[in-house]
């Protein structure tokens, strides 16, 4: 009877070793997948940051162009008004 119990224990131990190896493999796969995902997140975040900077730069350029056109238009209108007023004053 003792030999049968030892055989069962040894079989169970061998099964546990197989399960342990399988679980370690799955853990390694999960860690690798996690590292891949982290790398992708860093890559995507970097691209998003670059796009944000590009958009910010474009926005600043647009604002500057708007200010320039506004000032130019205001100056032209001011000159036109002054010419009209001079014409009435004479």
Coordinates of N, CA and C in Angstrom, one line a residue:
X1 N 0.8 -1.2 0.0 CA 0.0 0.0 0.0 C 0.9 1.3 0.0
X2 N 1.9 1.3 0.7 CA 2.8 2.4 0.8 C 3.4 2.7 -0.6
X3 N 3.7 1.8 -1.4 CA 4.3 2.0 -2.7 C 3.3 2.6 -3.6
X4 N 2.0 2.2 -3.5 CA 1.0 2.8 -4.3 C 0.8 4.3 -4.0
X5 N 0.8 4.6 -2.7 CA 0.7 6.0 -2.3 C 1.8 6.8 -2.8
X6 N 3.1 6.3 -2.7 CA 4.2 7.0 -3.2 C 4.1 7.2 -4.7
X7 N 3.6 6.2 -5.4 CA 3.4 6.4 -6.9 C 2.4 7.5 -7.2
X8 N 1.3 7.5 -6.4 CA 0.3 8.6 -6.6 C 0.9 9.9 -6.3
X9 N 1.6 10.0 -5.2 CA 2.3 11.3 -4.8 C 3.2 11.7 -5.9
X10 N 4.0 10.8 -6.4 CA 5.0 11.1 -7.5 C 4.3 11.5 -8.8
X11 N 3.2 10.9 -9.1 CA 2.4 11.2 -10.3 C 1.8 12.6 -10.1
X12 N 1.3 12.9 -8.9 CA 0.8 14.2 -8.6 C 1.9 15.3 -8.7
X13 N 3.0 15.0 -8.2 CA 4.2 15.9 -8.2 C 4.6 16.2 -9.7
X14 N 4.6 15.2 -10.5 CA 5.0 15.3 -11.9 C 3.9 16.2 -12.6
X15 N 2.7 16.0 -12.2 CA 1.6 16.8 -12.8 C 1.7 18.3 -12.4
X16 N 2.1 18.5 -11.1 CA 2.3 19.8 -10.6 C 3.4 20.5 -11.3
X17 N 4.5 19.8 -11.5 CA 5.7 20.3 -12.2 C 5.3 20.8 -13.6
X18 N 4.5 19.9 -14.3 CA 4.0 20.3 -15.7 C 3.1 21.6 -15.6
X19 N 2.2 21.6 -14.6 CA 1.4 22.8 -14.5 C 2.2 24.0 -14.2
X20 N 3.2 23.9 -13.3 CA 4.1 25.0 -13.0 C 4.8 25.5 -14.2
X21 N 5.4 24.6 -15.0 CA 6.0 25.0 -16.2 C 5.1 25.7 -17.2
X22 N 3.9 25.2 -17.3 CA 2.9 25.8 -18.2 C 2.5 27.2 -17.7
X23 N 2.3 27.3 -16.4 CA 2.0 28.7 -15.8 C 3.1 29.6 -16.0
X24 N 4.4 29.2 -15.8 CA 5.5 30.1 -16.0 C 5.6 30.6 -17.4
X25 N 5.3 29.7 -18.3 CA 5.3 30.0 -19.7 C 4.2 31.1 -20.0
X26 N 3.0 30.9 -19.4 CA 2.0 31.9 -19.6 C 2.3 33.2 -19.0
X27 N 2.9 33.2 -17.8 CA 3.3 34.4 -17.1 C 4.3 35.1 -18.0
X28 N 5.3 34.4 -18.6 CA 6.3 35.0 -19.4 C 5.6 35.6 -20.7
X29 N 4.7 34.9 -21.3 CA 3.9 35.5 -22.4 C 3.2 36.7 -22.0
X30 N 2.6 36.7 -20.9 CA 1.8 37.9 -20.4 C 2.7 39.1 -20.2
X31 N 3.9 38.8 -19.6 CA 4.9 39.9 -19.3 C 5.4 40.5 -20.7
X32 N 5.6 39.6 -21.6 CA 6.1 40.1 -22.9 C 5.0 40.9 -23.6
X33 N 3.7 40.4 -23.5 CA 2.6 41.2 -24.1 C 2.5 42.5 -23.4
X34 N 2.7 42.5 -22.1 CA 2.6 43.8 -21.3 C 3.6 44.8 -21.8
X35 N 4.9 44.3 -22.0 CA 6.0 45.1 -22.4 C 5.7 45.7 -23.8
X36 N 5.1 44.8 -24.7 CA 4.8 45.2 -26.0 C 3.7 46.4 -26.0
X37 N 2.7 46.2 -25.1 CA 1.7 47.2 -25.0 C 2.2 48.5 -24.4
X38 N 3.1 48.4 -23.5 CA 3.7 49.6 -22.9 C 4.5 50.3 -24.0
X39 N 5.2 49.6 -24.8 CA 6.0 50.2 -25.9 C 5.1 50.9 -26.9
X40 N 4.0 50.2 -27.2 CA 3.0 50.8 -28.1 C 2.4 52.1 -27.5
X41 N 2.1 52.1 -26.2 CA 1.5 53.2 -25.5 C 2.5 54.4 -25.6
X42 N 3.8 54.1 -25.3 CA 4.8 55.2 -25.4 C 4.9 55.7 -26.8
X43 N 4.9 54.8 -27.8 CA 4.9 55.3 -29.2 C 3.7 56.2 -29.5
X44 N 2.6 55.7 -29.2 CA 1.3 56.4 -29.5 C 1.3 57.8 -28.8
X45 N 1.7 57.8 -27.5 CA 1.8 59.0 -26.7 C 2.8 60.0 -27.4
X46 N 3.9 59.5 -27.8 CA 4.9 60.3 -28.5 C 4.3 61.0 -29.8
X47 N 3.7 60.1 -30.6 CA 3.1 60.6 -31.8 C 2.0 61.7 -31.5
X48 N 1.2 61.4 -30.5 CA 0.1 62.4 -30.1 C 0.7 63.7 -29.6
X49 N 1.8 63.6 -28.9 CA 2.5 64.8 -28.4 C 3.0 65.6 -29.6
X50 N 3.6 64.9 -30.6 CA 4.1 65.6 -31.7 C 3.0 66.3 -32.5
X51 N 1.9 65.6 -32.7 CA 0.8 66.2 -33.4 C 0.2 67.4 -32.6
X52 N 0.2 67.3 -31.3 CA -0.3 68.4 -30.5 C 0.6 69.6 -30.7
X53 N 1.9 69.3 -30.7 CA 2.9 70.4 -30.9 C 2.7 71.1 -32.3
X54 N 2.5 70.2 -33.3 CA 2.3 70.7 -34.7 C 1.0 71.6 -34.7
X55 N 0.0 71.1 -34.1 CA -1.3 71.8 -34.1 C -1.2 73.1 -33.3
X56 N -0.4 73.1 -32.2 CA -0.2 74.3 -31.4 C 0.6 75.3 -32.3
X57 N 1.6 74.8 -33.0 CA 2.4 75.7 -33.8 C 1.5 76.3 -34.9
X58 N 0.7 75.5 -35.5 CA -0.2 75.9 -36.6 C -1.2 76.9 -36.1
X59 N -1.7 76.7 -34.9 CA -2.6 77.6 -34.2 C -2.0 79.0 -34.0
X60 N -0.7 79.0 -33.5 CA 0.0 80.2 -33.2 C 0.2 81.0 -34.5
X61 N 0.6 80.2 -35.6 CA 0.8 80.9 -36.9 C -0.5 81.5 -37.4
X62 N -1.6 80.8 -37.2 CA -2.9 81.3 -37.7 C -3.3 82.5 -36.9
X63 N -3.1 82.5 -35.6 CA -3.4 83.7 -34.7 C -2.5 84.9 -35.2
X64 N -1.3 84.6 -35.5 CA -0.4 85.7 -35.9 C -0.9 86.3 -37.3
X65 N -1.2 85.4 -38.2 CA -1.7 85.8 -39.5 C -3.0 86.6 -39.3
X66 N -3.9 86.2 -38.4 CA -5.1 86.9 -38.2 C -4.8 88.3 -37.6
X67 N -3.9 88.4 -36.7 CA -3.6 89.7 -36.1 C -3.0 90.6 -37.2
X68 N -2.2 90.0 -38.0 CA -1.6 90.8 -39.1 C -2.6 91.4 -40.0
X69 N -3.5 90.5 -40.5 CA -4.6 90.9 -41.4 C -5.5 91.9 -40.7
X70 N -5.8 91.6 -39.4 CA -6.7 92.6 -38.7 C -6.1 93.9 -38.6
X71 N -4.8 94.0 -38.3 CA -4.1 95.3 -38.2 C -4.0 96.0 -39.5
X72 N -3.7 95.2 -40.5 CA -3.6 95.7 -41.9 C -4.9 96.3 -42.3
X73 N -6.0 95.6 -42.1 CA -7.4 96.0 -42.5 C -7.7 97.2 -41.7
X74 N -7.4 97.2 -40.4 CA -7.8 98.4 -39.5 C -7.0 99.6 -40.0
X75 N -5.8 99.4 -40.4 CA -5.0 100.6 -40.9 C -5.6 101.1 -42.2
X76 N -5.9 100.2 -43.1 CA -6.5 100.6 -44.4 C -7.8 101.4 -44.1
X77 N -8.6 100.8 -43.2 CA -9.9 101.5 -43.0 C -9.7 102.9 -42.3
X78 N -8.7 102.9 -41.4 CA -8.4 104.2 -40.8 C -8.0 105.3 -41.8
X79 N -7.1 104.8 -42.8 CA -6.7 105.7 -43.8 C -7.9 106.2 -44.7
X80 N -8.7 105.2 -45.0 CA -9.9 105.6 -45.8 C -10.8 106.6 -45.1
X81 N -11.0 106.4 -43.8 CA -11.8 107.3 -43.0 C -11.2 108.7 -43.0
X82 N -9.9 108.7 -42.8 CA -9.2 110.0 -42.7 C -9.3 110.7 -44.0
X83 N -9.1 110.0 -45.2 CA -9.3 110.6 -46.5 C -10.7 111.2 -46.7
X84 N -11.7 110.4 -46.2 CA -13.0 110.9 -46.4 C -13.2 112.1 -45.5
X85 N -12.8 112.1 -44.3 CA -12.9 113.3 -43.4 C -12.2 114.5 -43.9
X86 N -11.0 114.3 -44.5 CA -10.3 115.4 -45.1 C -11.1 116.0 -46.3
X87 N -11.7 115.1 -47.0 CA -12.5 115.6 -48.2 C -13.7 116.4 -47.7
X88 N -14.3 116.0 -46.6 CA -15.4 116.8 -46.1 C -14.9 118.1 -45.5
X89 N -13.8 118.1 -44.9 CA -13.2 119.3 -44.2 C -12.8 120.4 -45.2
X90 N -12.5 120.0 -46.4 CA -12.1 121.0 -47.4 C -13.3 121.7 -48.0

